[in-house]
Amino acid sequence: MLPWPIGEDEEVQEKRAEEYGRCATVLDVDFQVPGAAAIFDQALTNGLAAIVARTWPGQETEKRRNGDHRLKAASQLLKIIAEECDEAREGIRVVPDAADEPEIAVDVATLNDALEQTQRVRHARGVGELEERHVVALLELDDHSCLRQVSEEKREADWVKNEIQDRYERLRAQDYLELIGEEEADRRSALAADHLPAHLIDGMGLADCPVCGRETLTVRGLDDFGVGYGPGTCLVCSYVRSPATAHDLALNHMLARHRND
């Protein structure tokens, strides 16, 4: 499900497009990035939801027993496209766009195969592999006028690079955490407060580590917005939060706060 409520259609559509663009752009740069399966599913669900909501309003959600509406899964959204649209050739459906925009081709067969591969990984049902053709089919959704995000995201080349580097850093730290084991991790966590660097900035100290989940990340500086997402290193798993990652986290925090004002 999306991290925002269904409603306020234009705002929701904008957020779906942005989320699709951010995730799809990361995969366009490196489709083997750690967490690629989840990134792909997030991009696909948001992209399809935007297209279905624009083309067949209301069909992107389903009513639950308690009366609430829930966004349909990507597989259900692909089924809508398969049922509603003409087939251009085997596995490919032609989806209408705005009156002054050309129709777009959606490779339903390839996207369904991609979902099968990513779901195997995400739900521990065996080995699954995301392929370049899957990402190509995902990126082709960007031709629809309700998206048009990937080229915009690519202009933010530094953000994409930082996002990918942080994912590899998290994977490295996770491997190290498994190497030292839980007993050693707990021992280090208990001693963390006694091993803080002497040059920490006043008011800064230990923060939650996104890898090991412990309050053992030594924050060595201030982010640009002063909200507490400074760069630092975890005293347990050795995860390093770069200044660029700290900036992105702080910026997202500020945007979310202003969005809720």
Short mmCIF file of C-alpha atoms in Angstrom, two decimals:
data_model
loop_
_atom_site.label_atom_id
_atom_site.label_comp_id
_atom_site.label_asym_id
_atom_site.label_seq_id
_atom_site.Cartn_x
_atom_site.Cartn_y
_atom_site.Cartn_z
CA MET A 1 0.00 0.00 0.00
CA LEU A 2 1.05 3.58 -0.52
CA PRO A 3 2.25 5.62 2.47
CA TRP A 4 -0.49 8.22 1.98
CA PRO A 5 -4.29 8.06 2.11
CA ILE A 6 -6.47 7.71 -0.98
CA GLY A 7 -8.09 11.06 -1.66
CA GLU A 8 -7.27 14.54 -2.91
CA ASP A 9 -6.78 13.07 -6.35
CA GLU A 10 -4.32 15.50 -7.91
CA GLU A 11 -1.97 15.50 -4.94
CA VAL A 12 -2.07 11.71 -4.73
CA GLN A 13 -1.42 11.40 -8.45
CA GLU A 14 1.55 13.74 -8.18
CA LYS A 15 3.04 11.69 -5.36
CA ARG A 16 2.53 8.46 -7.28
CA ALA A 17 4.33 9.92 -10.27
CA GLU A 18 7.20 11.20 -8.14
CA GLU A 19 7.64 7.85 -6.38
CA TYR A 20 7.56 6.02 -9.69
CA GLY A 21 10.19 8.39 -11.09
CA ARG A 22 12.57 8.14 -8.16
CA CYS A 23 12.50 4.35 -8.03
CA ALA A 24 12.55 3.79 -11.79
CA THR A 25 15.52 6.12 -12.20
CA VAL A 26 17.55 4.21 -9.63
CA LEU A 27 16.91 0.96 -11.51
CA ASP A 28 17.73 2.62 -14.81
CA VAL A 29 21.19 3.40 -13.44
CA ASP A 30 21.72 0.04 -11.68
CA PHE A 31 19.02 -2.65 -11.72
CA GLN A 32 21.13 -4.90 -9.49
CA VAL A 33 21.28 -2.37 -6.66
CA PRO A 34 20.59 -3.90 -3.19
CA GLY A 35 16.83 -4.02 -2.66
CA ALA A 36 16.12 -3.89 -6.39
CA ALA A 37 13.10 -6.20 -6.07
CA ALA A 38 11.36 -3.89 -3.61
CA ILE A 39 12.34 -0.79 -5.59
CA PHE A 40 10.89 -2.31 -8.75
CA ASP A 41 7.60 -3.25 -7.09
CA GLN A 42 7.29 0.23 -5.59
CA ALA A 43 7.94 1.89 -8.93
CA LEU A 44 5.57 -0.38 -10.82
CA THR A 45 2.70 -0.10 -8.35
CA ASN A 46 2.90 3.68 -8.25
CA GLY A 47 3.25 4.01 -12.03
CA LEU A 48 0.37 1.67 -12.80
CA ALA A 49 -1.82 3.26 -10.12
CA ALA A 50 -1.31 6.68 -11.70
CA ILE A 51 -2.12 5.39 -15.19
CA VAL A 52 -5.19 3.39 -14.16
CA ALA A 53 -6.54 6.21 -11.98
CA ARG A 54 -6.19 8.66 -14.86
CA THR A 55 -7.66 6.34 -17.50
CA TRP A 56 -10.34 4.48 -15.52
CA PRO A 57 -10.94 6.54 -12.37
CA GLY A 58 -11.92 4.43 -9.38
CA GLN A 59 -10.67 1.12 -10.73
CA GLU A 60 -7.30 1.56 -9.05
CA THR A 61 -8.84 0.86 -5.62
CA GLU A 62 -10.99 -1.85 -4.09
CA LYS A 63 -13.41 -1.68 -1.19
CA ARG A 64 -12.53 -3.66 1.92
CA ARG A 65 -15.01 -5.33 4.26
CA ASN A 66 -14.70 -2.47 6.76
CA GLY A 67 -15.69 0.02 4.07
CA ASP A 68 -12.24 1.50 3.51
CA HIS A 69 -10.70 1.65 0.06
CA ARG A 70 -7.33 0.10 -0.65
CA LEU A 71 -5.04 0.49 -3.63
CA LYS A 72 -4.96 -2.64 -5.76
CA ALA A 73 -1.76 -4.62 -6.15
CA ALA A 74 0.38 -4.22 -9.26
CA SER A 75 -0.80 -7.58 -10.59
CA GLN A 76 -4.42 -6.46 -10.32
CA LEU A 77 -3.64 -3.17 -12.05
CA LEU A 78 -1.95 -5.03 -14.90
CA LYS A 79 -5.05 -7.23 -15.19
CA ILE A 80 -7.21 -4.11 -15.64
CA ILE A 81 -4.99 -2.94 -18.48
CA ALA A 82 -5.06 -6.40 -20.07
CA GLU A 83 -8.87 -6.50 -19.93
CA GLU A 84 -9.58 -2.90 -20.94
CA CYS A 85 -7.07 -2.37 -23.75
CA ASP A 86 -6.53 -3.72 -27.23
CA GLU A 87 -3.60 -6.00 -27.89
CA ALA A 88 -0.94 -4.50 -30.15
CA ARG A 89 0.93 -7.79 -30.29
CA GLU A 90 1.29 -10.76 -27.99
CA GLY A 91 1.64 -9.62 -24.39
CA ILE A 92 1.48 -5.91 -25.21
CA ARG A 93 -1.56 -3.70 -24.67
CA VAL A 94 -2.20 -0.20 -26.02
CA VAL A 95 -3.26 2.22 -23.29
CA PRO A 96 -5.03 5.48 -24.20
CA ASP A 97 -3.70 8.81 -22.99
CA ALA A 98 -5.08 12.34 -23.04
CA ALA A 99 -6.81 13.50 -26.21
CA ASP A 100 -3.74 15.35 -27.46
CA GLU A 101 -1.29 12.61 -26.49
CA PRO A 102 -0.41 9.38 -28.35
CA GLU A 103 -1.36 6.00 -26.92
CA ILE A 104 1.37 4.11 -25.10
CA ALA A 105 2.33 0.45 -25.32
CA VAL A 106 2.44 -1.45 -22.02
CA ASP A 107 4.31 -4.76 -22.03
CA VAL A 108 1.94 -6.56 -19.67
CA ALA A 109 3.58 -9.96 -20.17
CA THR A 110 7.07 -8.75 -19.27
CA LEU A 111 5.84 -6.76 -16.28
CA ASN A 112 3.92 -9.77 -14.97
CA ASP A 113 7.06 -11.86 -15.31
CA ALA A 114 9.01 -9.20 -13.44
CA LEU A 115 6.47 -9.30 -10.61
CA GLU A 116 6.84 -13.06 -10.37
CA GLN A 117 10.62 -12.68 -10.13
CA THR A 118 10.57 -9.91 -7.54
CA GLN A 119 7.89 -11.58 -5.42
CA ARG A 120 10.03 -14.71 -5.16
CA VAL A 121 12.78 -12.59 -3.65
CA ARG A 122 10.59 -10.47 -1.41
CA HIS A 123 8.58 -13.38 0.01
CA ALA A 124 11.40 -15.95 0.21
CA ARG A 125 9.85 -18.26 -2.37
CA GLY A 126 13.12 -19.10 -4.05
CA VAL A 127 15.51 -17.38 -6.40
CA GLY A 128 14.25 -14.56 -8.58
CA GLU A 129 16.19 -12.35 -10.94
CA LEU A 130 15.35 -8.89 -12.19
CA GLU A 131 16.42 -8.52 -15.82
CA GLU A 132 17.16 -5.54 -18.02
CA ARG A 133 14.04 -6.22 -20.13
CA HIS A 134 11.92 -5.88 -16.99
CA VAL A 135 13.38 -2.44 -16.27
CA VAL A 136 12.92 -1.40 -19.91
CA ALA A 137 9.21 -2.29 -19.68
CA LEU A 138 8.98 -0.32 -16.43
CA LEU A 139 10.62 2.75 -17.96
CA GLU A 140 8.27 2.65 -20.96
CA LEU A 141 5.40 3.55 -18.62
CA ASP A 142 6.99 6.99 -18.33
CA ASP A 143 5.68 7.82 -21.82
CA HIS A 144 2.22 8.34 -20.29
CA SER A 145 1.43 11.99 -19.65
CA CYS A 146 0.50 11.36 -16.01
CA LEU A 147 4.07 10.29 -15.27
CA ARG A 148 6.88 11.87 -17.35
CA GLN A 149 9.25 11.69 -14.37
CA VAL A 150 12.35 9.73 -15.31
CA SER A 151 14.03 12.42 -17.40
CA GLU A 152 13.36 14.93 -14.61
CA GLU A 153 14.86 12.61 -12.00
CA LYS A 154 17.90 12.01 -14.18
CA ARG A 155 18.67 15.71 -13.92
CA GLU A 156 19.21 15.01 -10.24
CA ALA A 157 22.16 12.78 -11.07
CA ASP A 158 23.86 13.36 -7.73
CA TRP A 159 20.77 12.20 -5.82
CA VAL A 160 20.63 8.98 -7.83
CA LYS A 161 24.33 8.31 -7.27
CA ASN A 162 24.02 8.95 -3.52
CA GLU A 163 20.97 6.71 -3.24
CA ILE A 164 22.75 3.82 -4.93
CA GLN A 165 25.94 4.28 -2.90
CA ASP A 166 23.95 4.27 0.35
CA ARG A 167 22.20 1.04 -0.61
CA TYR A 168 25.54 -0.65 -1.22
CA GLU A 169 26.84 0.74 2.07
CA ARG A 170 23.83 -0.70 3.92
CA LEU A 171 24.42 -4.07 2.31
CA ARG A 172 28.10 -3.99 3.35
CA ALA A 173 27.17 -3.12 6.93
CA GLN A 174 24.51 -5.84 7.00
CA ASP A 175 27.09 -8.41 5.89
CA TYR A 176 29.45 -7.20 8.63
CA LEU A 177 26.66 -7.40 11.21
CA GLU A 178 26.02 -11.03 10.29
CA LEU A 179 29.76 -11.71 10.54
CA ILE A 180 30.13 -10.45 14.11
CA GLY A 181 26.85 -12.03 15.28
CA GLU A 182 24.12 -10.86 17.64
CA GLU A 183 26.07 -11.53 20.85
CA GLU A 184 28.96 -9.31 19.79
CA ALA A 185 26.53 -6.70 18.42
CA ASP A 186 24.74 -6.55 21.79
CA ARG A 187 28.09 -6.22 23.61
CA ARG A 188 29.12 -3.31 21.40
CA SER A 189 25.73 -1.68 21.80
CA ALA A 190 26.00 -1.78 25.60
CA LEU A 191 29.39 -0.07 25.45
CA ALA A 192 28.54 2.45 22.73
CA ALA A 193 27.93 5.39 25.05
CA ASP A 194 31.40 4.91 26.58
CA HIS A 195 33.13 5.12 23.22
CA LEU A 196 31.80 8.33 21.75
CA PRO A 197 34.38 10.42 19.89
CA ALA A 198 35.58 13.43 21.85
CA HIS A 199 34.96 15.81 18.94
CA LEU A 200 31.19 15.38 18.66
CA ILE A 201 29.18 18.55 18.06
CA ASP A 202 27.34 19.87 21.13
CA GLY A 203 23.85 18.39 21.33
CA MET A 204 24.65 15.53 18.99
CA GLY A 205 25.35 11.98 20.06
CA LEU A 206 23.88 8.57 19.31
CA ALA A 207 21.06 8.06 16.83
CA ASP A 208 19.21 5.00 15.54
CA CYS A 209 21.14 3.01 12.94
CA PRO A 210 19.05 2.02 9.89
CA VAL A 211 21.00 -1.24 9.49
CA CYS A 212 21.30 -2.84 12.93
CA GLY A 213 18.37 -0.97 14.48
CA ARG A 214 20.31 0.06 17.58
CA GLU A 215 20.88 3.54 18.99
CA THR A 216 24.56 3.37 18.13
CA LEU A 217 25.04 5.72 15.17
CA THR A 218 27.48 8.46 16.20
CA VAL A 219 26.31 11.67 14.56
CA ARG A 220 29.38 13.74 13.75
CA GLY A 221 27.78 16.80 12.22
CA LEU A 222 24.60 18.74 11.53
CA ASP A 223 22.44 18.32 8.48
CA ASP A 224 21.59 21.43 6.45
CA PHE A 225 18.19 21.77 8.15
CA GLY A 226 19.21 21.00 11.72
CA VAL A 227 16.66 18.22 12.22
CA GLY A 228 19.10 15.57 13.45
CA TYR A 229 20.03 13.54 10.38
CA GLY A 230 23.73 14.30 10.49
CA PRO A 231 26.43 12.12 8.97
CA GLY A 232 28.01 9.49 11.20
CA THR A 233 29.17 5.93 11.80
CA CYS A 234 27.52 3.07 13.67
CA LEU A 235 29.63 1.72 16.54
CA VAL A 236 28.08 -1.74 16.10
CA CYS A 237 27.71 -2.59 12.42
CA SER A 238 30.06 0.09 11.00
CA TYR A 239 27.39 1.59 8.69
CA VAL A 240 28.52 5.03 7.50
CA ARG A 241 25.88 7.66 6.78
CA SER A 242 27.41 10.10 4.33
CA PRO A 243 26.77 13.86 4.38
CA ALA A 244 24.82 13.47 1.12
CA THR A 245 22.55 10.79 2.60
CA ALA A 246 22.05 12.90 5.73
CA HIS A 247 21.03 15.84 3.54
CA ASP A 248 18.48 13.75 1.61
CA LEU A 249 16.96 12.35 4.81
CA ALA A 250 16.69 15.80 6.35
CA LEU A 251 15.19 17.26 3.18
CA ASN A 252 12.56 14.51 3.00
CA HIS A 253 11.76 15.12 6.68
CA MET A 254 11.24 18.81 6.06
CA LEU A 255 9.09 18.24 2.97
CA ALA A 256 6.90 15.75 4.83
CA ARG A 257 6.48 18.15 7.74
CA HIS A 258 5.47 21.05 5.50
CA ARG A 259 3.13 18.76 3.52
CA ASN A 260 1.25 18.02 6.73
CA ASP A 261 0.99 21.69 7.81
#
